[in-house]
Amino acid sequence: MAGPSDTVALIADVPFFGGLTEKTRKAVVSEGKEIAFKAGDMAVGESGTGVGFYLVLDGKVEVRKGAKVLATLEKGQFFGEMSVIDGQPRSADVVAVAPTRCWVLPSWSFAGLVQAHPEVALPMLKELVKRLRAAQSSPTS
Ligand code: CMP
């Protein structure tokens, strides 16, 4: 299991944290915790209450809505932001499809992070727009 300094190194090249100094990254990393999933584990369940923002450190997860796979997320990508932002139930299941490590930030720390370091919001917004465009162009079923 990687310790906090490994986690700092792992997230150093993640766009989400790209604008932060190493000192800030260390401080932010200490507010979250690392969590490991086996293939088949559900990280987040649809309709559950969201209390965490997840960043994939390594491995792979699928975002699923019923039988449909909405997205596959890997190192450097995030999930769980929707419920953390609006307090609504989780919009989809997120299931590990390989051994996966995530860094999880509680929702109360997420709000503080964005307020203290608004530069983290821009890469996140870009990713959200990308997902919205992909959802718009995928056929409905
Ligand atoms: P949340 O609703 O908190 O929990 C489920 C997560 O799945 C959601 O946040 C997003 O992070 C992710 N998610 C939902 N829909 C999509 C999508 N169309 N593409 C990529 N990720 C998604």
PDB file of C-alpha atoms in Angstrom, residues 27-139:
ATOM      1  CA  ALA A  27      -1.415  19.699   2.348  1.00  0.00           C
ATOM      2  CA  VAL A  28      -4.351  18.776   0.112  1.00  0.00           C
ATOM      3  CA  VAL A  29      -3.341  15.113  -0.078  1.00  0.00           C
ATOM      4  CA  SER A  30      -3.286  14.907   3.721  1.00  0.00           C
ATOM      5  CA  GLU A  31      -6.986  15.864   3.796  1.00  0.00           C
ATOM      6  CA  GLY A  32      -8.009  12.836   1.758  1.00  0.00           C
ATOM      7  CA  LYS A  33      -7.214   9.158   2.051  1.00  0.00           C
ATOM      8  CA  GLU A  34      -6.224   6.385  -0.238  1.00  0.00           C
ATOM      9  CA  ILE A  35      -8.608   3.513  -0.814  1.00  0.00           C
ATOM     10  CA  ALA A  36      -8.042   0.266  -2.711  1.00  0.00           C
ATOM     11  CA  PHE A  37     -10.636  -1.671  -4.712  1.00  0.00           C
ATOM     12  CA  LYS A  38     -10.509  -5.168  -6.148  1.00  0.00           C
ATOM     13  CA  ALA A  39     -11.863  -5.810  -9.623  1.00  0.00           C
ATOM     14  CA  GLY A  40     -15.637  -6.032  -9.231  1.00  0.00           C
ATOM     15  CA  ASP A  41     -15.856  -3.764  -6.168  1.00  0.00           C
ATOM     16  CA  MET A  42     -18.382  -0.940  -6.354  1.00  0.00           C
ATOM     17  CA  ALA A  43     -16.691   2.333  -5.424  1.00  0.00           C
ATOM     18  CA  VAL A  44     -19.880   4.356  -5.671  1.00  0.00           C
ATOM     19  CA  GLY A  45     -23.441   3.076  -5.933  1.00  0.00           C
ATOM     20  CA  GLU A  46     -26.202   4.803  -7.874  1.00  0.00           C
ATOM     21  CA  SER A  47     -28.673   6.581  -5.577  1.00  0.00           C
ATOM     22  CA  GLY A  48     -26.242   6.436  -2.653  1.00  0.00           C
ATOM     23  CA  THR A  49     -25.380   9.598  -0.803  1.00  0.00           C
ATOM     24  CA  GLY A  50     -22.225  11.278  -1.990  1.00  0.00           C
ATOM     25  CA  VAL A  51     -19.659  12.182   0.591  1.00  0.00           C
ATOM     26  CA  GLY A  52     -16.522  11.773  -1.445  1.00  0.00           C
ATOM     27  CA  PHE A  53     -14.719  13.022  -4.531  1.00  0.00           C
ATOM     28  CA  TYR A  54     -12.523  10.273  -6.048  1.00  0.00           C
ATOM     29  CA  LEU A  55      -9.338  10.600  -8.037  1.00  0.00           C
ATOM     30  CA  VAL A  56      -8.054   7.437  -9.748  1.00  0.00           C
ATOM     31  CA  LEU A  57      -4.392   6.884  -8.813  1.00  0.00           C
ATOM     32  CA  ASP A  58      -4.052   3.688 -10.816  1.00  0.00           C
ATOM     33  CA  GLY A  59      -6.223   0.901 -12.177  1.00  0.00           C
ATOM     34  CA  LYS A  60      -9.506   1.302 -14.017  1.00  0.00           C
ATOM     35  CA  VAL A  61     -13.169   1.907 -13.192  1.00  0.00           C
ATOM     36  CA  GLU A  62     -16.335   1.856 -15.257  1.00  0.00           C
ATOM     37  CA  VAL A  63     -19.194   4.326 -14.841  1.00  0.00           C
ATOM     38  CA  ARG A  64     -22.374   2.294 -15.329  1.00  0.00           C
ATOM     39  CA  LYS A  65     -26.024   3.173 -15.590  1.00  0.00           C
ATOM     40  CA  GLY A  66     -27.924  -0.097 -15.587  1.00  0.00           C
ATOM     41  CA  ALA A  67     -26.340  -2.264 -18.281  1.00  0.00           C
ATOM     42  CA  LYS A  68     -24.828   0.709 -20.105  1.00  0.00           C
ATOM     43  CA  VAL A  69     -21.187   1.706 -19.625  1.00  0.00           C
ATOM     44  CA  LEU A  70     -21.072   5.500 -19.750  1.00  0.00           C
ATOM     45  CA  ALA A  71     -17.322   5.866 -19.387  1.00  0.00           C
ATOM     46  CA  THR A  72     -14.095   4.131 -18.425  1.00  0.00           C
ATOM     47  CA  LEU A  73     -11.850   6.149 -16.140  1.00  0.00           C
ATOM     48  CA  GLU A  74      -8.156   5.601 -15.473  1.00  0.00           C
ATOM     49  CA  LYS A  75      -5.202   7.222 -13.728  1.00  0.00           C
ATOM     50  CA  GLY A  76      -5.641  10.947 -13.283  1.00  0.00           C
ATOM     51  CA  GLN A  77      -9.379  10.953 -13.919  1.00  0.00           C
ATOM     52  CA  PHE A  78     -12.001  11.663 -11.288  1.00  0.00           C
ATOM     53  CA  PHE A  79     -15.531  10.684 -10.349  1.00  0.00           C
ATOM     54  CA  GLY A  80     -18.045  11.423  -7.611  1.00  0.00           C
ATOM     55  CA  GLU A  81     -17.899  15.167  -8.158  1.00  0.00           C
ATOM     56  CA  MET A  82     -21.601  15.463  -9.060  1.00  0.00           C
ATOM     57  CA  SER A  83     -23.030  14.461  -5.671  1.00  0.00           C
ATOM     58  CA  VAL A  84     -20.285  16.295  -3.845  1.00  0.00           C
ATOM     59  CA  ILE A  85     -21.136  19.496  -5.719  1.00  0.00           C
ATOM     60  CA  ASP A  86     -24.939  19.423  -5.534  1.00  0.00           C
ATOM     61  CA  GLY A  87     -25.706  17.074  -2.636  1.00  0.00           C
ATOM     62  CA  GLN A  88     -28.002  14.941  -4.802  1.00  0.00           C
ATOM     63  CA  PRO A  89     -27.814  11.114  -4.887  1.00  0.00           C
ATOM     64  CA  ARG A  90     -25.115   9.464  -6.998  1.00  0.00           C
ATOM     65  CA  SER A  91     -26.033   9.509 -10.682  1.00  0.00           C
ATOM     66  CA  ALA A  92     -24.450   6.177 -11.634  1.00  0.00           C
ATOM     67  CA  ASP A  93     -22.560   3.161 -10.315  1.00  0.00           C
ATOM     68  CA  VAL A  94     -18.787   3.310 -10.471  1.00  0.00           C
ATOM     69  CA  VAL A  95     -17.223  -0.157 -10.446  1.00  0.00           C
ATOM     70  CA  ALA A  96     -13.549  -1.161 -10.417  1.00  0.00           C
ATOM     71  CA  VAL A  97     -12.746  -3.392 -13.409  1.00  0.00           C
ATOM     72  CA  ALA A  98      -9.113  -3.935 -12.337  1.00  0.00           C
ATOM     73  CA  PRO A  99      -7.309  -3.576  -9.018  1.00  0.00           C
ATOM     74  CA  THR A 100      -7.655   0.156  -8.463  1.00  0.00           C
ATOM     75  CA  ARG A 101      -6.388   2.739  -6.026  1.00  0.00           C
ATOM     76  CA  CYS A 102      -8.213   5.995  -5.539  1.00  0.00           C
ATOM     77  CA  TRP A 103      -7.602   9.057  -3.470  1.00  0.00           C
ATOM     78  CA  VAL A 104     -10.841  10.170  -1.812  1.00  0.00           C
ATOM     79  CA  LEU A 105     -11.531  13.661  -0.567  1.00  0.00           C
ATOM     80  CA  PRO A 106     -14.544  14.193   1.741  1.00  0.00           C
ATOM     81  CA  SER A 107     -17.113  16.659   0.407  1.00  0.00           C
ATOM     82  CA  TRP A 108     -16.476  19.182   3.172  1.00  0.00           C
ATOM     83  CA  SER A 109     -12.773  19.292   2.207  1.00  0.00           C
ATOM     84  CA  PHE A 110     -13.661  19.467  -1.491  1.00  0.00           C
ATOM     85  CA  ALA A 111     -15.502  22.775  -1.021  1.00  0.00           C
ATOM     86  CA  GLY A 112     -12.578  24.177   0.974  1.00  0.00           C
ATOM     87  CA  LEU A 113     -10.097  23.038  -1.692  1.00  0.00           C
ATOM     88  CA  VAL A 114     -11.974  24.793  -4.508  1.00  0.00           C
ATOM     89  CA  GLN A 115     -12.358  27.968  -2.433  1.00  0.00           C
ATOM     90  CA  ALA A 116      -8.705  28.076  -1.383  1.00  0.00           C
ATOM     91  CA  HIS A 117      -7.314  26.984  -4.778  1.00  0.00           C
ATOM     92  CA  PRO A 118      -9.796  27.968  -7.487  1.00  0.00           C
ATOM     93  CA  GLU A 119      -7.243  26.974 -10.134  1.00  0.00           C
ATOM     94  CA  VAL A 120      -8.211  23.318  -9.564  1.00  0.00           C
ATOM     95  CA  ALA A 121     -11.700  24.092 -10.858  1.00  0.00           C
ATOM     96  CA  LEU A 122     -10.681  24.850 -14.452  1.00  0.00           C
ATOM     97  CA  PRO A 123      -9.314  21.418 -15.458  1.00  0.00           C
ATOM     98  CA  MET A 124     -12.297  19.889 -13.702  1.00  0.00           C
ATOM     99  CA  LEU A 125     -14.735  22.088 -15.651  1.00  0.00           C
ATOM    100  CA  LYS A 126     -12.964  21.163 -18.901  1.00  0.00           C
ATOM    101  CA  GLU A 127     -13.379  17.475 -18.097  1.00  0.00           C
ATOM    102  CA  LEU A 128     -17.055  17.985 -17.203  1.00  0.00           C
ATOM    103  CA  VAL A 129     -17.681  19.762 -20.514  1.00  0.00           C
ATOM    104  CA  LYS A 130     -15.927  16.901 -22.325  1.00  0.00           C
ATOM    105  CA  ARG A 131     -18.226  14.398 -20.589  1.00  0.00           C
ATOM    106  CA  LEU A 132     -21.283  16.482 -21.409  1.00  0.00           C
ATOM    107  CA  ARG A 133     -20.301  16.638 -25.089  1.00  0.00           C
ATOM    108  CA  ALA A 134     -19.709  12.875 -25.134  1.00  0.00           C
ATOM    109  CA  ALA A 135     -23.120  12.295 -23.497  1.00  0.00           C
ATOM    110  CA  GLN A 136     -24.791  14.573 -26.066  1.00  0.00           C
ATOM    111  CA  SER A 137     -23.238  12.772 -28.988  1.00  0.00           C
ATOM    112  CA  SER A 138     -23.910   9.238 -27.722  1.00  0.00           C
ATOM    113  CA  PRO A 139     -27.163   7.674 -28.935  1.00  0.00           C
TER     114      PRO A 139
END
